[in-house]
Amino acid sequence: AVVSTQSGHYGRGITDMCVMENVNKLVITTTSREMFFYDMSTKTYSVQFLLFELEYVPLCMTYWYNKSDPGGRSFLIFGDDSGCLHIFNFLQPMKGLFESPTKKQEGYLKINMKDLSDHSLKVHHALCMGGPVHSDWVRKVVYIPETDYILSCSSSSEESMVLQDRLKKKKNYISKVRKV
């Protein structure tokens, strides 16, 4: 397969990518504070959605869906350069990730992050811990479905690794690693 990269798509650079296997999507994040959702169901992957004007640069992502219920809820979790972790909770991903536009649009659907609430029947956005989890860039994020925990790490010596309950019912674990 070939990924279509029309001129100007990625501004300065790609920061991460992940596959949303159950819905045949490839997600690419950029230093221009964008998320491109590519349709992988054809030989040439083309942009289907663009989420733009994210508040900060998304740096790392992980995606999870229940393999025994691929049409059920799924999570796209990403960390950014402000130390925040974001969760996109897709309610019925196989029926669509975002609302279809009421007017016919040429090309792919462009969604400003500030307008994401217009798509609340399909996706919910939340910040873990209501704000920054780390005081430095989030370097990696992992979702652990067996315990419903999110594990993240950064270069910060104050909160090098954070293990937190997605539903905020259990106490968070914060690991400090001193820089030498």
Coordinates of N, CA, C and O in Angstrom, one line a residue:
A1 N 0.8 -1.2 0.0 CA 0.0 0.0 0.0 C 0.9 1.2 0.0 O 2.0 1.2 0.5
V2 N 0.3 2.3 -0.5 CA 1.0 3.6 -0.6 C 0.3 4.6 0.2 O -0.9 4.7 0.2
V3 N 1.0 5.4 1.0 CA 0.4 6.5 1.8 C 0.5 7.8 0.9 O 1.6 8.1 0.5
S4 N -0.6 8.4 0.6 CA -0.6 9.6 -0.1 C -0.1 10.8 0.7 O -0.7 11.0 1.8
T5 N 0.9 11.4 0.3 CA 1.5 12.5 1.1 C 1.5 13.8 0.2 O 2.5 14.1 -0.3
Q6 N 0.3 14.3 0.0 CA 0.2 15.5 -0.8 C 1.1 16.6 -0.3 O 1.3 16.7 0.9
S7 N 1.6 17.4 -1.1 CA 2.6 18.5 -0.7 C 2.0 19.4 0.4 O 0.8 19.8 0.3
G8 N 2.8 19.6 1.4 CA 2.3 20.5 2.5 C 1.6 19.8 3.6 O 1.3 20.5 4.6
H9 N 1.3 18.5 3.5 CA 0.5 17.9 4.5 C 1.2 17.9 5.9 O 0.4 18.1 6.9
Y10 N 2.4 17.7 6.0 CA 3.0 17.5 7.3 C 3.8 18.7 7.9 O 4.4 18.6 8.9
G11 N 3.6 19.9 7.3 CA 4.3 21.0 7.9 C 5.8 20.7 8.2 O 6.5 20.5 7.3
R12 N 6.1 20.6 9.5 CA 7.5 20.4 9.8 C 7.9 18.9 10.0 O 9.0 18.6 9.6
G13 N 7.1 18.1 10.5 CA 7.5 16.7 10.7 C 6.5 15.8 11.4 O 5.6 16.3 12.0
I14 N 6.6 14.5 11.2 CA 5.8 13.5 11.8 C 6.4 13.2 13.2 O 7.6 13.0 13.3
T15 N 5.5 13.1 14.2 CA 5.9 12.8 15.6 C 5.7 11.4 15.9 O 6.4 10.8 16.7
D16 N 4.6 10.8 15.4 CA 4.2 9.4 15.8 C 3.2 8.9 14.8 O 2.6 9.7 14.0
M17 N 2.9 7.6 14.9 CA 1.8 7.0 14.1 C 1.4 5.8 14.8 O 2.1 5.2 15.6
C18 N 0.1 5.4 14.6 CA -0.4 4.2 15.1 C -1.5 3.7 14.2 O -2.1 4.5 13.4
V19 N -1.8 2.4 14.3 CA -2.9 1.8 13.4 C -4.1 1.5 14.3 O -4.0 1.0 15.4
M20 N -5.2 1.9 13.8 CA -6.5 1.6 14.4 C -7.1 0.4 13.6 O -7.8 0.5 12.7
E21 N -6.6 -0.8 14.0 CA -6.8 -2.0 13.2 C -8.3 -2.4 13.0 O -8.6 -2.7 11.9
N22 N -9.1 -2.2 14.0 CA -10.5 -2.6 13.8 C -11.3 -1.7 12.9 O -12.3 -2.1 12.4
V23 N -10.8 -0.5 12.6 CA -11.5 0.4 11.7 C -10.7 0.7 10.4 O -11.0 1.6 9.7
N24 N -9.6 0.0 10.2 CA -8.7 0.2 9.1 C -8.3 1.7 8.9 O -8.4 2.3 7.8
K25 N -7.7 2.3 10.0 CA -7.2 3.6 9.9 C -5.8 3.7 10.4 O -5.4 2.9 11.3
L26 N -5.0 4.6 9.8 CA -3.7 4.9 10.2 C -3.7 6.3 10.7 O -4.2 7.2 10.0
V27 N -3.2 6.6 11.9 CA -3.2 7.9 12.5 C -1.8 8.4 12.5 O -0.9 7.7 13.0
I28 N -1.6 9.6 12.0 CA -0.2 10.2 12.0 C -0.4 11.6 12.6 O -1.3 12.4 12.3
T29 N 0.5 11.9 13.6 CA 0.6 13.1 14.3 C 1.8 14.0 13.8 O 2.8 13.4 13.4
T30 N 1.6 15.3 13.9 CA 2.7 16.2 13.3 C 3.1 17.3 14.3 O 2.4 17.6 15.2
T31 N 4.2 17.9 14.0 CA 4.7 19.0 14.8 C 3.9 20.2 14.6 O 4.0 21.2 15.3
S32 N 3.0 20.2 13.6 CA 2.1 21.3 13.3 C 0.8 21.2 14.1 O -0.2 21.8 13.8
R33 N 0.8 20.3 15.1 CA -0.4 20.2 16.0 C -1.6 19.6 15.3 O -2.7 20.1 15.4
E34 N -1.4 18.6 14.5 CA -2.4 17.9 13.7 C -2.4 16.4 13.8 O -1.4 15.8 14.2
M35 N -3.6 15.8 13.6 CA -3.7 14.4 13.5 C -4.4 14.0 12.2 O -5.5 14.5 11.9
F36 N -3.7 13.3 11.4 CA -4.3 12.8 10.1 C -4.8 11.4 10.3 O -4.0 10.5 10.8
F37 N -6.0 11.1 9.9 CA -6.6 9.8 9.9 C -6.7 9.3 8.5 O -7.5 9.8 7.7
Y38 N -5.9 8.3 8.2 CA -5.9 7.7 6.8 C -6.8 6.5 6.7 O -6.8 5.7 7.7
D39 N -7.5 6.3 5.6 CA -8.3 5.1 5.3 C -7.3 4.1 4.7 O -6.7 4.3 3.7
M40 N -7.2 2.9 5.4 CA -6.3 1.9 5.0 C -7.0 0.8 4.2 O -6.5 -0.3 4.0
S41 N -8.3 1.0 3.8 CA -9.1 -0.1 3.2 C -8.8 -0.2 1.7 O -9.4 -1.1 1.1
T42 N -8.0 0.7 1.1 CA -7.7 0.6 -0.3 C -6.2 0.5 -0.5 O -5.4 0.7 0.5
K43 N -5.8 0.3 -1.7 CA -4.3 0.2 -2.0 C -3.6 1.5 -1.7 O -2.4 1.5 -1.4
T44 N -4.2 2.6 -2.0 CA -3.6 3.9 -1.7 C -4.3 4.5 -0.5 O -5.4 4.8 -0.6
Y45 N -3.5 4.6 0.6 CA -4.1 5.2 1.8 C -4.3 6.7 1.6 O -3.4 7.4 1.2
S46 N -5.5 7.2 1.8 CA -5.8 8.6 1.6 C -6.4 9.2 2.9 O -7.0 8.5 3.7
V47 N -6.1 10.5 3.1 CA -6.6 11.1 4.3 C -8.2 11.1 4.3 O -8.8 11.5 3.3
Q48 N -8.7 10.7 5.4 CA -10.2 10.7 5.6 C -10.6 11.8 6.5 O -11.6 12.5 6.3
F49 N -9.8 12.0 7.6 CA -10.1 13.1 8.6 C -8.8 13.8 8.9 O -7.7 13.2 9.0
L50 N -8.9 15.1 9.2 CA -7.8 15.9 9.7 C -8.3 16.6 11.0 O -9.3 17.3 10.9
L51 N -7.7 16.3 12.1 CA -8.0 17.0 13.4 C -6.9 18.0 13.5 O -5.7 17.7 13.6
F52 N -7.2 19.3 13.5 CA -6.2 20.3 13.5 C -6.4 21.3 14.7 O -7.4 21.3 15.3
E53 N -5.3 22.2 14.8 CA -5.3 23.1 15.9 C -5.4 22.5 17.3 O -6.1 23.0 18.2
L54 N -4.7 21.4 17.5 CA -4.6 20.8 18.8 C -3.8 21.9 19.6 O -3.0 22.6 19.1
E55 N -4.1 21.9 20.9 CA -3.4 23.0 21.7 C -1.9 22.8 21.8 O -1.2 23.8 21.8
Y56 N -1.4 21.6 21.9 CA 0.0 21.3 21.9 C 0.4 20.2 20.9 O -0.5 19.6 20.3
V57 N 1.6 20.0 20.7 CA 2.1 19.0 19.8 C 2.0 17.6 20.3 O 2.5 17.3 21.4
P58 N 1.2 16.8 19.6 CA 1.1 15.4 20.0 C 2.4 14.6 19.7 O 2.9 14.7 18.6
L59 N 2.9 13.9 20.7 CA 4.2 13.3 20.5 C 4.2 11.8 20.5 O 5.0 11.2 19.8
C60 N 3.3 11.1 21.2 CA 3.2 9.7 21.2 C 1.8 9.3 21.4 O 1.0 10.0 21.9
M61 N 1.5 8.1 20.8 CA 0.1 7.6 20.9 C 0.0 6.1 21.1 O 1.0 5.4 20.9
T62 N -1.1 5.7 21.6 CA -1.4 4.2 21.6 C -2.9 4.1 21.4 O -3.7 5.0 21.6
Y63 N -3.3 3.0 20.8 CA -4.7 2.7 20.5 C -5.1 1.4 21.1 O -4.3 0.4 21.0
W64 N -6.3 1.3 21.6 CA -6.8 0.0 22.1 C -8.3 -0.1 21.7 O -9.1 0.8 21.7
Y65 N -8.6 -1.4 21.4 CA -10.0 -1.8 21.2 C -10.1 -3.2 21.7 O -9.1 -3.9 21.8
N66 N -11.3 -3.6 22.1 CA -11.6 -4.9 22.6 C -11.7 -5.9 21.4 O -12.7 -5.8 20.6
K67 N -10.8 -6.8 21.3 CA -10.7 -7.7 20.1 C -12.0 -8.6 20.1 O -12.4 -9.1 19.0
S68 N -12.6 -8.9 21.2 CA -13.8 -9.7 21.2 C -15.1 -8.9 20.9 O -16.1 -9.4 20.7
D69 N -14.9 -7.5 20.9 CA -16.0 -6.6 20.5 C -15.5 -5.5 19.7 O -15.4 -4.3 20.2
P70 N -15.0 -5.7 18.5 CA -14.3 -4.6 17.8 C -15.2 -3.4 17.5 O -14.6 -2.3 17.2
G71 N -16.5 -3.5 17.5 CA -17.4 -2.4 17.3 C -17.7 -1.6 18.5 O -18.3 -0.5 18.5
G72 N -17.2 -2.1 19.7 CA -17.5 -1.4 20.9 C -16.5 -0.3 21.1 O -15.7 0.0 20.3
R73 N -16.6 0.3 22.3 CA -15.7 1.5 22.6 C -14.2 1.2 22.3 O -13.8 0.1 22.6
S74 N -13.5 2.2 21.9 CA -12.1 2.1 21.8 C -11.5 3.4 22.2 O -12.2 4.4 22.4
F75 N -10.2 3.4 22.5 CA -9.5 4.6 23.0 C -8.2 4.9 22.2 O -7.4 4.0 21.9
L76 N -8.1 6.1 21.8 CA -6.9 6.6 21.2 C -6.3 7.6 22.3 O -6.9 8.6 22.6
I77 N -5.1 7.2 22.8 CA -4.5 8.0 23.9 C -3.3 8.6 23.4 O -2.5 7.9 22.8
F78 N -3.1 9.9 23.6 CA -1.8 10.5 23.2 C -1.3 11.5 24.2 O -2.0 12.1 25.0
G79 N 0.1 11.6 24.2 CA 0.8 12.5 25.1 C 1.3 13.7 24.3 O 1.6 13.5 23.1
D80 N 1.4 14.9 24.9 CA 1.9 16.0 24.1 C 3.1 16.7 24.8 O 3.6 16.3 25.8
D81 N 3.5 17.8 24.2 CA 4.7 18.5 24.6 C 4.4 19.4 25.8 O 5.4 20.1 26.3
S82 N 3.2 19.4 26.4 CA 3.0 20.2 27.6 C 2.9 19.3 28.8 O 2.7 19.7 29.9
G83 N 3.1 17.9 28.6 CA 3.0 17.0 29.6 C 1.6 16.4 29.9 O 1.4 15.6 30.8
C84 N 0.7 16.7 29.0 CA -0.7 16.2 29.2 C -0.9 14.9 28.4 O -0.2 14.6 27.4
L85 N -1.9 14.1 28.9 CA -2.3 12.9 28.3 C -3.8 13.2 27.9 O -4.6 13.6 28.7
H86 N -4.1 12.9 26.6 CA -5.5 13.0 26.1 C -6.0 11.7 25.8 O -5.3 10.8 25.3
I87 N -7.3 11.5 26.0 CA -8.0 10.3 25.6 C -9.2 10.6 24.7 O -10.0 11.5 25.0
F88 N -9.2 10.0 23.5 CA -10.3 10.1 22.6 C -11.0 8.7 22.8 O -10.5 7.7 22.5
N89 N -12.2 8.8 23.3 CA -13.1 7.6 23.6 C -14.1 7.5 22.4 O -15.0 8.3 22.3
F90 N -13.8 6.6 21.5 CA -14.7 6.4 20.3 C -15.8 5.5 20.8 O -15.5 4.3 21.2
L91 N -17.0 5.9 20.7 CA -18.2 5.2 21.2 C -18.6 4.0 20.4 O -18.9 2.9 21.0
Q92 N -18.7 4.1 19.1 CA -19.0 3.0 18.2 C -18.1 3.2 17.0 O -18.6 3.6 15.9
P93 N -16.8 2.9 17.1 CA -15.9 3.2 16.0 C -16.2 2.6 14.6 O -15.9 3.3 13.6
M94 N -16.8 1.5 14.6 CA -17.1 0.9 13.3 C -18.3 1.6 12.6 O -18.5 1.4 11.4
K95 N -19.0 2.4 13.3 CA -20.1 3.2 12.7 C -19.6 4.6 12.4 O -20.4 5.5 12.0
G96 N -18.3 4.9 12.6 CA -17.7 6.2 12.3 C -17.0 6.8 13.5 O -17.5 6.7 14.6
L97 N -15.9 7.4 13.2 CA -15.1 8.1 14.3 C -15.6 9.5 14.6 O -15.5 9.9 15.7
F98 N -16.1 10.1 13.5 CA -16.6 11.5 13.7 C -17.9 11.6 12.9 O -18.2 10.8 12.1
E99 N -18.7 12.7 13.3 CA -19.9 12.9 12.6 C -19.7 13.3 11.1 O -18.7 13.9 10.8
S100 N -20.6 12.8 10.3 CA -20.5 13.2 8.8 C -20.9 14.6 8.7 O -21.9 15.1 9.4
P101 N -20.3 15.4 7.8 CA -20.7 16.8 7.6 C -22.1 16.9 7.0 O -22.5 16.0 6.2
T102 N -22.8 17.9 7.4 CA -24.2 18.1 6.9 C -24.2 18.6 5.5 O -25.0 18.3 4.7
K103 N -23.1 19.4 5.1 CA -22.9 19.8 3.8 C -21.8 19.0 3.1 O -20.9 18.6 3.8
K104 N -21.9 18.8 1.8 CA -20.9 18.1 1.0 C -19.6 18.9 1.1 O -19.6 20.1 0.8
Q105 N -18.5 18.2 1.4 CA -17.2 18.8 1.5 C -16.3 18.1 0.4 O -16.5 16.9 0.2
E106 N -15.5 18.9 -0.2 CA -14.5 18.3 -1.1 C -13.3 17.8 -0.3 O -12.9 18.4 0.7
G107 N -12.8 16.6 -0.7 CA -11.6 16.1 0.0 C -12.0 15.4 1.3 O -13.1 14.9 1.4
Y108 N -11.1 15.6 2.3 CA -11.4 15.0 3.6 C -12.0 15.9 4.6 O -12.0 17.1 4.4
L109 N -12.6 15.3 5.6 CA -13.2 16.1 6.7 C -12.2 16.8 7.6 O -11.3 16.1 8.1
K110 N -12.2 18.1 7.7 CA -11.3 18.9 8.5 C -12.1 19.3 9.8 O -13.2 19.9 9.7
I111 N -11.5 18.9 11.0 CA -12.2 19.2 12.2 C -11.2 20.0 13.1 O -10.1 19.5 13.4
N112 N -11.6 21.2 13.5 CA -10.9 22.0 14.4 C -11.1 21.4 15.8 O -12.2 21.0 16.2
M113 N -10.0 21.2 16.6 CA -10.1 20.6 17.9 C -11.1 21.3 18.8 O -11.8 20.7 19.5
K114 N -11.2 22.6 18.7 CA -12.2 23.4 19.5 C -13.6 23.0 19.1 O -14.5 23.2 19.9
D115 N -13.9 22.4 18.0 CA -15.2 22.0 17.5 C -15.5 20.5 17.7 O -16.5 20.0 17.3
L116 N -14.5 19.8 18.4 CA -14.7 18.4 18.6 C -16.0 18.0 19.3 O -16.6 16.9 19.1
S117 N -16.5 18.9 20.2 CA -17.7 18.6 20.9 C -18.9 18.5 20.0 O -19.9 17.9 20.3
D118 N -18.8 19.0 18.7 CA -19.9 18.8 17.7 C -20.0 17.3 17.3 O -20.9 17.0 16.7
H119 N -19.0 16.5 17.7 CA -18.9 15.1 17.3 C -19.2 14.2 18.5 O -18.8 13.1 18.5
S120 N -19.8 14.7 19.5 CA -20.0 14.0 20.8 C -20.8 12.7 20.7 O -20.7 11.9 21.7
L121 N -21.6 12.5 19.7 CA -22.3 11.3 19.5 C -21.3 10.1 19.1 O -21.7 9.0 19.2
K122 N -20.2 10.5 18.6 CA -19.2 9.5 18.1 C -17.9 9.4 19.0 O -17.4 8.4 19.1
V123 N -17.5 10.6 19.5 CA -16.2 10.6 20.2 C -16.3 11.6 21.4 O -16.9 12.6 21.3
H124 N -15.6 11.2 22.5 CA -15.5 12.1 23.7 C -14.0 12.3 23.9 O -13.2 11.4 23.7
H125 N -13.6 13.6 24.2 CA -12.2 13.9 24.5 C -12.1 14.2 26.0 O -13.0 14.9 26.6
A126 N -11.1 13.7 26.6 CA -10.8 14.0 28.1 C -9.3 14.2 28.3 O -8.5 13.6 27.6
L127 N -9.0 15.0 29.2 CA -7.6 15.1 29.7 C -7.4 14.3 30.9 O -8.2 14.4 31.8
C128 N -6.4 13.5 30.9 CA -6.1 12.7 32.1 C -5.7 13.6 33.3 O -4.9 14.6 33.0
M129 N -6.2 13.4 34.4 CA -5.9 14.2 35.6 C -6.2 15.7 35.4 O -5.8 16.6 36.2
G130 N -7.0 16.0 34.4 CA -7.5 17.4 34.2 C -6.5 18.4 33.8 O -6.8 19.6 33.6
G131 N -5.2 18.0 33.6 CA -4.2 18.9 33.1 C -2.9 18.1 33.0 O -2.9 16.9 32.8
P132 N -1.7 18.8 33.0 CA -0.5 18.1 32.9 C -0.2 17.0 33.9 O -0.4 17.1 35.1
V133 N 0.2 15.8 33.3 CA 0.5 14.7 34.1 C 2.0 14.7 34.4 O 2.5 14.3 35.5
H134 N 2.8 15.3 33.5 CA 4.2 15.4 33.6 C 4.6 16.9 33.4 O 3.9 17.6 32.8
S135 N 5.8 17.2 34.0 CA 6.3 18.6 33.8 C 7.2 18.7 32.6 O 7.8 19.8 32.4
D136 N 7.3 17.7 31.8 CA 8.1 17.7 30.6 C 7.3 16.9 29.5 O 6.2 16.4 29.8
W137 N 7.8 16.9 28.3 CA 7.2 16.2 27.2 C 6.9 14.7 27.6 O 7.7 14.1 28.2
V138 N 5.7 14.3 27.1 CA 5.4 12.8 27.3 C 6.1 12.1 26.2 O 5.9 12.4 25.0
R139 N 6.9 11.1 26.6 CA 7.7 10.4 25.7 C 7.1 9.1 25.2 O 7.3 8.7 24.0
K140 N 6.3 8.5 26.0 CA 5.6 7.2 25.7 C 4.4 7.1 26.5 O 4.3 7.5 27.7
V141 N 3.4 6.4 25.9 CA 2.1 6.2 26.6 C 1.7 4.7 26.2 O 1.8 4.3 25.1
V142 N 1.2 4.0 27.2 CA 0.7 2.6 27.1 C -0.6 2.5 27.8 O -0.7 3.0 28.9
Y143 N -1.5 1.8 27.2 CA -2.8 1.5 27.9 C -2.7 0.0 28.3 O -2.4 -0.9 27.5
I144 N -3.1 -0.3 29.6 CA -3.1 -1.6 30.1 C -4.6 -2.0 30.4 O -5.1 -1.7 31.4
P145 N -5.2 -2.7 29.4 CA -6.6 -3.0 29.5 C -7.0 -3.9 30.7 O -8.1 -3.8 31.3
E146 N -6.1 -4.8 31.1 CA -6.5 -5.7 32.2 C -6.7 -5.0 33.5 O -7.5 -5.4 34.3
T147 N -6.1 -3.9 33.7 CA -6.3 -3.1 34.9 C -6.9 -1.7 34.7 O -7.2 -1.0 35.6
D148 N -7.1 -1.4 33.4 CA -7.7 -0.1 33.0 C -6.8 1.1 33.5 O -7.2 2.1 33.9
Y149 N -5.5 0.8 33.4 CA -4.5 1.9 33.7 C -3.8 2.4 32.5 O -3.7 1.7 31.5
I150 N -3.4 3.7 32.6 CA -2.6 4.3 31.6 C -1.2 4.5 32.2 O -1.1 5.1 33.3
L151 N -0.2 4.1 31.5 CA 1.2 4.2 31.9 C 1.9 5.2 31.0 O 1.8 5.1 29.7
S152 N 2.6 6.2 31.5 CA 3.3 7.2 30.7 C 4.6 7.6 31.3 O 4.8 7.4 32.5
C153 N 5.5 8.0 30.4 CA 6.8 8.5 30.9 C 7.2 9.7 30.3 O 6.8 10.1 29.2
S154 N 8.2 10.4 30.9 CA 8.7 11.7 30.4 C 10.2 11.8 30.9 O 10.6 11.0 31.7
S155 N 10.8 12.9 30.5 CA 12.2 13.1 30.9 C 12.3 13.8 32.2 O 13.4 14.1 32.7
S156 N 11.1 14.1 32.8 CA 11.1 14.9 34.1 C 11.6 14.0 35.2 O 11.3 12.8 35.3
S157 N 12.4 14.6 36.1 CA 12.9 13.8 37.3 C 11.8 13.8 38.4 O 11.9 13.0 39.3
E158 N 10.8 14.6 38.3 CA 9.8 14.7 39.3 C 8.7 13.7 39.1 O 8.1 13.1 40.0
E159 N 8.3 13.4 37.8 CA 7.3 12.4 37.5 C 7.8 11.7 36.2 O 7.2 11.8 35.2
S160 N 8.8 10.9 36.4 CA 9.4 10.2 35.3 C 8.5 9.2 34.7 O 8.4 9.0 33.5
M161 N 7.7 8.5 35.5 CA 6.8 7.5 35.1 C 5.5 7.7 35.9 O 5.6 7.9 37.2
V162 N 4.4 7.7 35.3 CA 3.1 7.8 36.0 C 2.2 6.7 35.6 O 2.0 6.4 34.4
L163 N 1.6 6.0 36.6 CA 0.7 4.9 36.3 C -0.6 5.4 36.9 O -0.7 5.7 38.1
Q164 N -1.7 5.6 36.1 CA -2.9 6.1 36.6 C -4.1 5.3 36.1 O -4.1 4.8 35.0
D165 N -5.1 5.3 36.9 CA -6.4 4.6 36.6 C -7.2 5.5 35.6 O -7.4 6.7 35.9
R166 N -7.5 5.0 34.5 CA -8.3 5.7 33.5 C -9.6 6.3 34.0 O -9.9 7.4 33.7
L167 N -10.2 5.6 34.9 CA -11.5 6.1 35.5 C -11.3 6.9 36.8 O -12.3 7.3 37.4
K168 N -10.1 7.1 37.2 CA -9.7 8.0 38.3 C -10.3 7.5 39.6 O -10.7 8.2 40.5
K169 N -10.5 6.2 39.8 CA -11.0 5.6 41.0 C -9.9 5.1 42.0 O -10.2 5.0 43.1
K170 N -8.7 4.8 41.4 CA -7.6 4.3 42.2 C -6.5 5.4 42.3 O -6.5 6.3 41.5
K171 N -5.7 5.2 43.3 CA -4.6 6.1 43.5 C -3.5 6.0 42.4 O -3.3 4.9 41.9
N172 N -3.0 7.1 41.9 CA -1.9 7.1 40.9 C -0.6 6.8 41.5 O -0.3 7.0 42.7
Y173 N 0.3 6.2 40.7 CA 1.6 5.8 41.2 C 2.6 6.7 40.4 O 2.5 6.7 39.1
I174 N 3.4 7.5 41.0 CA 4.4 8.4 40.4 C 5.8 7.9 40.8 O 6.1 7.8 41.9
S175 N 6.6 7.7 39.7 CA 8.0 7.3 39.9 C 8.9 8.5 39.6 O 8.7 9.1 38.6
K176 N 9.8 8.7 40.5 CA 10.8 9.8 40.3 C 12.2 9.2 40.0 O 12.6 8.3 40.7
V177 N 12.8 9.6 38.9 CA 14.1 9.2 38.6 C 15.0 10.4 38.4 O 14.7 11.3 37.6
R178 N 16.0 10.5 39.2 CA 16.9 11.7 39.2 C 17.8 11.7 37.9 O 18.3 10.6 37.6
K179 N 17.9 12.8 37.3 CA 18.8 12.9 36.2 C 20.2 13.0 36.7 O 20.5 13.7 37.7
V180 N 21.1 12.4 36.1 CA 22.5 12.4 36.5 C 23.4 13.3 35.6 O 23.2 13.4 34.5

